[in-house]
Amino acid sequence: MADQARVVLGMLPPLLSGIVRRLLAATPGAAVVGEAADAAGLARAIRLHRPTAVVVQTEDDALPPELCRLLCEVAGLAFIGISRDHSRATMFVLRRDRIHDLGPRDLVSAVLASAGDGPEPVHRAAPV
Amino acid sequence: MMHLLIVSGVRFYREGLSEVLAGRAGVAGCSAALDAAQARALLGAEPRPDVVLLDVAVPEARELVAGAARAGARVVVMAVGGADDALLEWVELGVAGYVGCDASLEELCETVEAAARGELRCSPTMTATLLRHLSGLAGMVRTARHAGAPVRLTSRELEIARLIAGGLSNKGIARQLGIEVATAKNHVHNILRKLQVEHRGEAADWLRLHAPAPDAMDRRLMTV
């Protein structure tokens, strides 16, 4: 069975939060482990519950600076930002892939992969 | 058992609320429409919806309230996308329930279920707003009874009363209508005398209670 998706909800309007909770409660492999009403509470909840994803409401599809800091701090954490009109969402993920025994072509491959049109680095290890 | 129609341009709400509400006891079925045209089609189809849960952001939402009433459905409006301060306007249109942007999912479900039973579930804030409005209306009815003969304003006076209600000063009214300030002042004086009130705010209250809604042109004038 796949690992459990552990979700923290942050600063969502009550109705949106209620629907997300119900949907995830009915989804095997996912669980809401915490909720916070402000950025400070969200930081505490993330450190306490170590979620795999945080669902927040965002302005203009951008992640606020304080949440960007959390994204950098916690490896593997995904932020899912729901727009204010609730019609779309943006997923923010900071991915760290390590290349062992780096060769020149590996570096070139990594550069090309960053643009999405090159081969994957040859010695990619699991994300860290 | 009720049949529910959810009308919202936001897919997350259409599908999310359908999923949640369809699982509630007392809900026989749930359909969804993304705009007024789809909603009208579903209002005329079988099974007829008993309750319509209508997002206030849907274009033609106000017209849909009347359409739903003709189809025998009760309407609960939800202001989910942000603040909507038009509670009284929705109530005057005849809605059976109102869910503000801060309502919880449970409150929304209870409001829909209450509407199906012909009851109105009110938050304390909503109740306070409605009671204040009712109290104001009662005061105006008393004043009107004591005043005796019905008030008749000329079309020009009605136009000026709307500008007063829009917050314009005598100078602003004069500029708006291209007349002298003294003429505007005379009109305002006559309006206050006819309405037997002393203040411009009371004239605005009278207008809201008695006069027909301004058309689009008047609305434009009032916001200048």
PDB file of N, CA and C in Angstrom, chain B residues 42-105:
ATOM      1  N   LEU B  42     -32.727  22.396 -15.804  1.00  0.00           N
ATOM      2  CA  LEU B  42     -32.902  21.384 -14.755  1.00  0.00           C
ATOM      3  C   LEU B  42     -34.113  21.670 -13.876  1.00  0.00           C
ATOM      4  N   LEU B  43     -34.466  22.964 -13.753  1.00  0.00           N
ATOM      5  CA  LEU B  43     -35.667  23.314 -12.973  1.00  0.00           C
ATOM      6  C   LEU B  43     -36.927  22.785 -13.653  1.00  0.00           C
ATOM      7  N   GLY B  44     -36.860  22.651 -14.979  1.00  0.00           N
ATOM      8  CA  GLY B  44     -38.039  22.164 -15.707  1.00  0.00           C
ATOM      9  C   GLY B  44     -38.020  20.671 -15.942  1.00  0.00           C
ATOM     10  N   ALA B  45     -36.950  20.005 -15.496  1.00  0.00           N
ATOM     11  CA  ALA B  45     -36.819  18.564 -15.769  1.00  0.00           C
ATOM     12  C   ALA B  45     -37.228  17.742 -14.548  1.00  0.00           C
ATOM     13  N   GLU B  46     -37.516  16.468 -14.777  1.00  0.00           N
ATOM     14  CA  GLU B  46     -37.817  15.541 -13.677  1.00  0.00           C
ATOM     15  C   GLU B  46     -36.545  14.839 -13.233  1.00  0.00           C
ATOM     16  N   PRO B  47     -36.338  14.601 -11.966  1.00  0.00           N
ATOM     17  CA  PRO B  47     -37.176  15.034 -10.856  1.00  0.00           C
ATOM     18  C   PRO B  47     -36.990  16.527 -10.580  1.00  0.00           C
ATOM     19  N   ARG B  48     -38.101  17.194 -10.304  1.00  0.00           N
ATOM     20  CA  ARG B  48     -38.039  18.636 -10.021  1.00  0.00           C
ATOM     21  C   ARG B  48     -37.276  18.882  -8.726  1.00  0.00           C
ATOM     22  N   PRO B  49     -36.325  19.834  -8.737  1.00  0.00           N
ATOM     23  CA  PRO B  49     -35.606  20.132  -7.486  1.00  0.00           C
ATOM     24  C   PRO B  49     -36.545  20.761  -6.439  1.00  0.00           C
ATOM     25  N   ASP B  50     -36.384  20.324  -5.201  1.00  0.00           N
ATOM     26  CA  ASP B  50     -37.143  20.942  -4.095  1.00  0.00           C
ATOM     27  C   ASP B  50     -36.388  22.160  -3.574  1.00  0.00           C
ATOM     28  N   VAL B  51     -35.074  22.062  -3.584  1.00  0.00           N
ATOM     29  CA  VAL B  51     -34.239  23.163  -3.080  1.00  0.00           C
ATOM     30  C   VAL B  51     -33.134  23.455  -4.103  1.00  0.00           C
ATOM     31  N   VAL B  52     -32.906  24.738  -4.336  1.00  0.00           N
ATOM     32  CA  VAL B  52     -31.802  25.169  -5.207  1.00  0.00           C
ATOM     33  C   VAL B  52     -30.760  25.854  -4.327  1.00  0.00           C
ATOM     34  N   LEU B  53     -29.545  25.369  -4.377  1.00  0.00           N
ATOM     35  CA  LEU B  53     -28.435  26.002  -3.655  1.00  0.00           C
ATOM     36  C   LEU B  53     -27.679  26.836  -4.682  1.00  0.00           C
ATOM     37  N   LEU B  54     -27.800  28.148  -4.556  1.00  0.00           N
ATOM     38  CA  LEU B  54     -27.375  29.048  -5.626  1.00  0.00           C
ATOM     39  C   LEU B  54     -26.197  29.922  -5.191  1.00  0.00           C
ATOM     40  N   ASP B  55     -25.114  29.857  -5.918  1.00  0.00           N
ATOM     41  CA  ASP B  55     -23.941  30.709  -5.678  1.00  0.00           C
ATOM     42  C   ASP B  55     -24.284  32.128  -6.149  1.00  0.00           C
ATOM     43  N   VAL B  56     -24.116  33.113  -5.278  1.00  0.00           N
ATOM     44  CA  VAL B  56     -24.494  34.485  -5.640  1.00  0.00           C
ATOM     45  C   VAL B  56     -23.653  35.035  -6.792  1.00  0.00           C
ATOM     46  N   ALA B  57     -22.504  34.406  -7.051  1.00  0.00           N
ATOM     47  CA  ALA B  57     -21.630  34.909  -8.116  1.00  0.00           C
ATOM     48  C   ALA B  57     -22.091  34.481  -9.511  1.00  0.00           C
ATOM     49  N   VAL B  58     -23.087  33.606  -9.576  1.00  0.00           N
ATOM     50  CA  VAL B  58     -23.572  33.158 -10.887  1.00  0.00           C
ATOM     51  C   VAL B  58     -24.280  34.327 -11.577  1.00  0.00           C
ATOM     52  N   PRO B  59     -23.909  34.650 -12.822  1.00  0.00           N
ATOM     53  CA  PRO B  59     -24.649  35.700 -13.532  1.00  0.00           C
ATOM     54  C   PRO B  59     -26.131  35.343 -13.621  1.00  0.00           C
ATOM     55  N   GLU B  60     -26.985  36.359 -13.468  1.00  0.00           N
ATOM     56  CA  GLU B  60     -28.447  36.186 -13.486  1.00  0.00           C
ATOM     57  C   GLU B  60     -28.960  35.425 -12.258  1.00  0.00           C
ATOM     58  N   ALA B  61     -28.189  35.449 -11.174  1.00  0.00           N
ATOM     59  CA  ALA B  61     -28.616  34.733  -9.965  1.00  0.00           C
ATOM     60  C   ALA B  61     -29.955  35.267  -9.453  1.00  0.00           C
ATOM     61  N   ARG B  62     -30.137  36.584  -9.520  1.00  0.00           N
ATOM     62  CA  ARG B  62     -31.388  37.167  -9.009  1.00  0.00           C
ATOM     63  C   ARG B  62     -32.591  36.699  -9.822  1.00  0.00           C
ATOM     64  N   GLU B  63     -32.417  36.647 -11.142  1.00  0.00           N
ATOM     65  CA  GLU B  63     -33.510  36.183 -11.999  1.00  0.00           C
ATOM     66  C   GLU B  63     -33.812  34.708 -11.721  1.00  0.00           C
ATOM     67  N   LEU B  64     -32.772  33.968 -11.390  1.00  0.00           N
ATOM     68  CA  LEU B  64     -32.968  32.536 -11.116  1.00  0.00           C
ATOM     69  C   LEU B  64     -33.827  32.305  -9.872  1.00  0.00           C
ATOM     70  N   VAL B  65     -33.730  33.216  -8.910  1.00  0.00           N
ATOM     71  CA  VAL B  65     -34.532  33.064  -7.694  1.00  0.00           C
ATOM     72  C   VAL B  65     -36.018  33.061  -8.067  1.00  0.00           C
ATOM     73  N   ALA B  66     -36.396  33.999  -8.932  1.00  0.00           N
ATOM     74  CA  ALA B  66     -37.798  34.061  -9.364  1.00  0.00           C
ATOM     75  C   ALA B  66     -38.160  32.826 -10.180  1.00  0.00           C
ATOM     76  N   GLY B  67     -37.262  32.390 -11.041  1.00  0.00           N
ATOM     77  CA  GLY B  67     -37.511  31.204 -11.863  1.00  0.00           C
ATOM     78  C   GLY B  67     -37.696  29.959 -11.012  1.00  0.00           C
ATOM     79  N   ALA B  68     -36.893  29.837  -9.970  1.00  0.00           N
ATOM     80  CA  ALA B  68     -36.992  28.675  -9.088  1.00  0.00           C
ATOM     81  C   ALA B  68     -38.326  28.695  -8.334  1.00  0.00           C
ATOM     82  N   ALA B  69     -38.734  29.884  -7.910  1.00  0.00           N
ATOM     83  CA  ALA B  69     -40.013  30.004  -7.190  1.00  0.00           C
ATOM     84  C   ALA B  69     -41.167  29.569  -8.092  1.00  0.00           C
ATOM     85  N   ARG B  70     -41.115  29.988  -9.360  1.00  0.00           N
ATOM     86  CA  ARG B  70     -42.171  29.581 -10.308  1.00  0.00           C
ATOM     87  C   ARG B  70     -42.190  28.061 -10.488  1.00  0.00           C
ATOM     88  N   ALA B  71     -41.015  27.450 -10.374  1.00  0.00           N
ATOM     89  CA  ALA B  71     -40.928  25.992 -10.540  1.00  0.00           C
ATOM     90  C   ALA B  71     -41.233  25.258  -9.228  1.00  0.00           C
ATOM     91  N   GLY B  72     -41.560  26.030  -8.191  1.00  0.00           N
ATOM     92  CA  GLY B  72     -41.938  25.419  -6.915  1.00  0.00           C
ATOM     93  C   GLY B  72     -40.758  25.022  -6.043  1.00  0.00           C
ATOM     94  N   ALA B  73     -39.582  25.555  -6.335  1.00  0.00           N
ATOM     95  CA  ALA B  73     -38.394  25.205  -5.533  1.00  0.00           C
ATOM     96  C   ALA B  73     -38.050  26.332  -4.570  1.00  0.00           C
ATOM     97  N   ARG B  74     -37.461  25.964  -3.437  1.00  0.00           N
ATOM     98  CA  ARG B  74     -36.971  26.970  -2.490  1.00  0.00           C
ATOM     99  C   ARG B  74     -35.495  27.219  -2.773  1.00  0.00           C
ATOM    100  N   VAL B  75     -35.086  28.464  -2.581  1.00  0.00           N
ATOM    101  CA  VAL B  75     -33.703  28.815  -2.939  1.00  0.00           C
ATOM    102  C   VAL B  75     -32.904  29.185  -1.689  1.00  0.00           C
ATOM    103  N   VAL B  76     -31.748  28.567  -1.572  1.00  0.00           N
ATOM    104  CA  VAL B  76     -30.763  28.973  -0.561  1.00  0.00           C
ATOM    105  C   VAL B  76     -29.596  29.587  -1.321  1.00  0.00           C
ATOM    106  N   VAL B  77     -29.249  30.827  -0.987  1.00  0.00           N
ATOM    107  CA  VAL B  77     -28.115  31.441  -1.676  1.00  0.00           C
ATOM    108  C   VAL B  77     -26.857  31.317  -0.814  1.00  0.00           C
ATOM    109  N   MET B  78     -25.733  31.161  -1.481  1.00  0.00           N
ATOM    110  CA  MET B  78     -24.458  31.063  -0.757  1.00  0.00           C
ATOM    111  C   MET B  78     -23.466  32.048  -1.352  1.00  0.00           C
ATOM    112  N   ALA B  79     -22.858  32.820  -0.452  1.00  0.00           N
ATOM    113  CA  ALA B  79     -21.847  33.798  -0.883  1.00  0.00           C
ATOM    114  C   ALA B  79     -20.487  33.198  -0.572  1.00  0.00           C
ATOM    115  N   VAL B  80     -20.106  32.162  -1.343  1.00  0.00           N
ATOM    116  CA  VAL B  80     -18.900  31.411  -0.980  1.00  0.00           C
ATOM    117  C   VAL B  80     -17.612  32.060  -1.460  1.00  0.00           C
ATOM    118  N   GLY B  81     -17.695  32.856  -2.513  1.00  0.00           N
ATOM    119  CA  GLY B  81     -16.467  33.394  -3.096  1.00  0.00           C
ATOM    120  C   GLY B  81     -15.937  34.630  -2.395  1.00  0.00           C
ATOM    121  N   GLY B  82     -16.646  35.129  -1.417  1.00  0.00           N
ATOM    122  CA  GLY B  82     -16.205  36.349  -0.739  1.00  0.00           C
ATOM    123  C   GLY B  82     -17.396  37.048  -0.101  1.00  0.00           C
ATOM    124  N   ALA B  83     -17.162  38.263   0.361  1.00  0.00           N
ATOM    125  CA  ALA B  83     -18.216  38.979   1.072  1.00  0.00           C
ATOM    126  C   ALA B  83     -19.377  39.318   0.141  1.00  0.00           C
ATOM    127  N   ASP B  84     -20.577  39.159   0.651  1.00  0.00           N
ATOM    128  CA  ASP B  84     -21.767  39.615  -0.072  1.00  0.00           C
ATOM    129  C   ASP B  84     -22.635  40.290   0.980  1.00  0.00           C
ATOM    130  N   ASP B  85     -22.800  41.597   0.858  1.00  0.00           N
ATOM    131  CA  ASP B  85     -23.518  42.328   1.898  1.00  0.00           C
ATOM    132  C   ASP B  85     -24.963  42.600   1.481  1.00  0.00           C
ATOM    133  N   ALA B  86     -25.472  41.806   0.548  1.00  0.00           N
ATOM    134  CA  ALA B  86     -26.806  42.061   0.018  1.00  0.00           C
ATOM    135  C   ALA B  86     -27.849  41.148   0.645  1.00  0.00           C
ATOM    136  N   LEU B  87     -27.650  40.787   1.918  1.00  0.00           N
ATOM    137  CA  LEU B  87     -28.584  39.879   2.584  1.00  0.00           C
ATOM    138  C   LEU B  87     -30.037  40.336   2.434  1.00  0.00           C
ATOM    139  N   LEU B  88     -30.291  41.639   2.726  1.00  0.00           N
ATOM    140  CA  LEU B  88     -31.675  42.128   2.690  1.00  0.00           C
ATOM    141  C   LEU B  88     -32.254  42.025   1.285  1.00  0.00           C
ATOM    142  N   GLU B  89     -31.415  42.303   0.304  1.00  0.00           N
ATOM    143  CA  GLU B  89     -31.892  42.223  -1.083  1.00  0.00           C
ATOM    144  C   GLU B  89     -32.315  40.796  -1.416  1.00  0.00           C
ATOM    145  N   TRP B  90     -31.517  39.820  -0.980  1.00  0.00           N
ATOM    146  CA  TRP B  90     -31.874  38.417  -1.241  1.00  0.00           C
ATOM    147  C   TRP B  90     -33.152  38.037  -0.505  1.00  0.00           C
ATOM    148  N   VAL B  91     -33.268  38.507   0.720  1.00  0.00           N
ATOM    149  CA  VAL B  91     -34.474  38.200   1.500  1.00  0.00           C
ATOM    150  C   VAL B  91     -35.702  38.785   0.801  1.00  0.00           C
ATOM    151  N   GLU B  92     -35.552  40.027   0.309  1.00  0.00           N
ATOM    152  CA  GLU B  92     -36.679  40.660  -0.388  1.00  0.00           C
ATOM    153  C   GLU B  92     -37.032  39.912  -1.677  1.00  0.00           C
ATOM    154  N   LEU B  93     -36.048  39.260  -2.262  1.00  0.00           N
ATOM    155  CA  LEU B  93     -36.329  38.468  -3.471  1.00  0.00           C
ATOM    156  C   LEU B  93     -37.047  37.170  -3.136  1.00  0.00           C
ATOM    157  N   GLY B  94     -37.041  36.813  -1.838  1.00  0.00           N
ATOM    158  CA  GLY B  94     -37.814  35.641  -1.429  1.00  0.00           C
ATOM    159  C   GLY B  94     -37.006  34.381  -1.210  1.00  0.00           C
ATOM    160  N   VAL B  95     -35.702  34.509  -0.932  1.00  0.00           N
ATOM    161  CA  VAL B  95     -34.930  33.289  -0.721  1.00  0.00           C
ATOM    162  C   VAL B  95     -35.312  32.623   0.604  1.00  0.00           C
ATOM    163  N   ALA B  96     -35.083  31.322   0.670  1.00  0.00           N
ATOM    164  CA  ALA B  96     -35.467  30.548   1.861  1.00  0.00           C
ATOM    165  C   ALA B  96     -34.280  30.350   2.799  1.00  0.00           C
ATOM    166  N   GLY B  97     -33.108  30.794   2.394  1.00  0.00           N
ATOM    167  CA  GLY B  97     -31.939  30.633   3.253  1.00  0.00           C
ATOM    168  C   GLY B  97     -30.760  31.382   2.675  1.00  0.00           C
ATOM    169  N   TYR B  98     -29.828  31.734   3.547  1.00  0.00           N
ATOM    170  CA  TYR B  98     -28.657  32.507   3.118  1.00  0.00           C
ATOM    171  C   TYR B  98     -27.438  31.963   3.861  1.00  0.00           C
ATOM    172  N   VAL B  99     -26.409  31.616   3.102  1.00  0.00           N
ATOM    173  CA  VAL B  99     -25.182  31.108   3.711  1.00  0.00           C
ATOM    174  C   VAL B  99     -24.059  32.082   3.386  1.00  0.00           C
ATOM    175  N   GLY B 100     -23.503  32.704   4.401  1.00  0.00           N
ATOM    176  CA  GLY B 100     -22.444  33.688   4.194  1.00  0.00           C
ATOM    177  C   GLY B 100     -21.107  33.016   3.916  1.00  0.00           C
ATOM    178  N   CYS B 101     -20.114  33.842   3.583  1.00  0.00           N
ATOM    179  CA  CYS B 101     -18.813  33.279   3.189  1.00  0.00           C
ATOM    180  C   CYS B 101     -18.083  32.665   4.373  1.00  0.00           C
ATOM    181  N   ASP B 102     -18.497  32.981   5.601  1.00  0.00           N
ATOM    182  CA  ASP B 102     -17.823  32.412   6.763  1.00  0.00           C
ATOM    183  C   ASP B 102     -18.536  31.190   7.324  1.00  0.00           C
ATOM    184  N   ALA B 103     -19.579  30.753   6.645  1.00  0.00           N
ATOM    185  CA  ALA B 103     -20.344  29.610   7.160  1.00  0.00           C
ATOM    186  C   ALA B 103     -19.537  28.326   7.028  1.00  0.00           C
ATOM    187  N   SER B 104     -19.803  27.399   7.931  1.00  0.00           N
ATOM    188  CA  SER B 104     -19.138  26.094   7.846  1.00  0.00           C
ATOM    189  C   SER B 104     -19.961  25.166   6.959  1.00  0.00           C
ATOM    190  N   LEU B 105     -19.371  24.036   6.618  1.00  0.00           N
ATOM    191  CA  LEU B 105     -20.085  23.051   5.799  1.00  0.00           C
ATOM    192  C   LEU B 105     -21.335  22.559   6.529  1.00  0.00           C
TER     193      LEU B 105
END
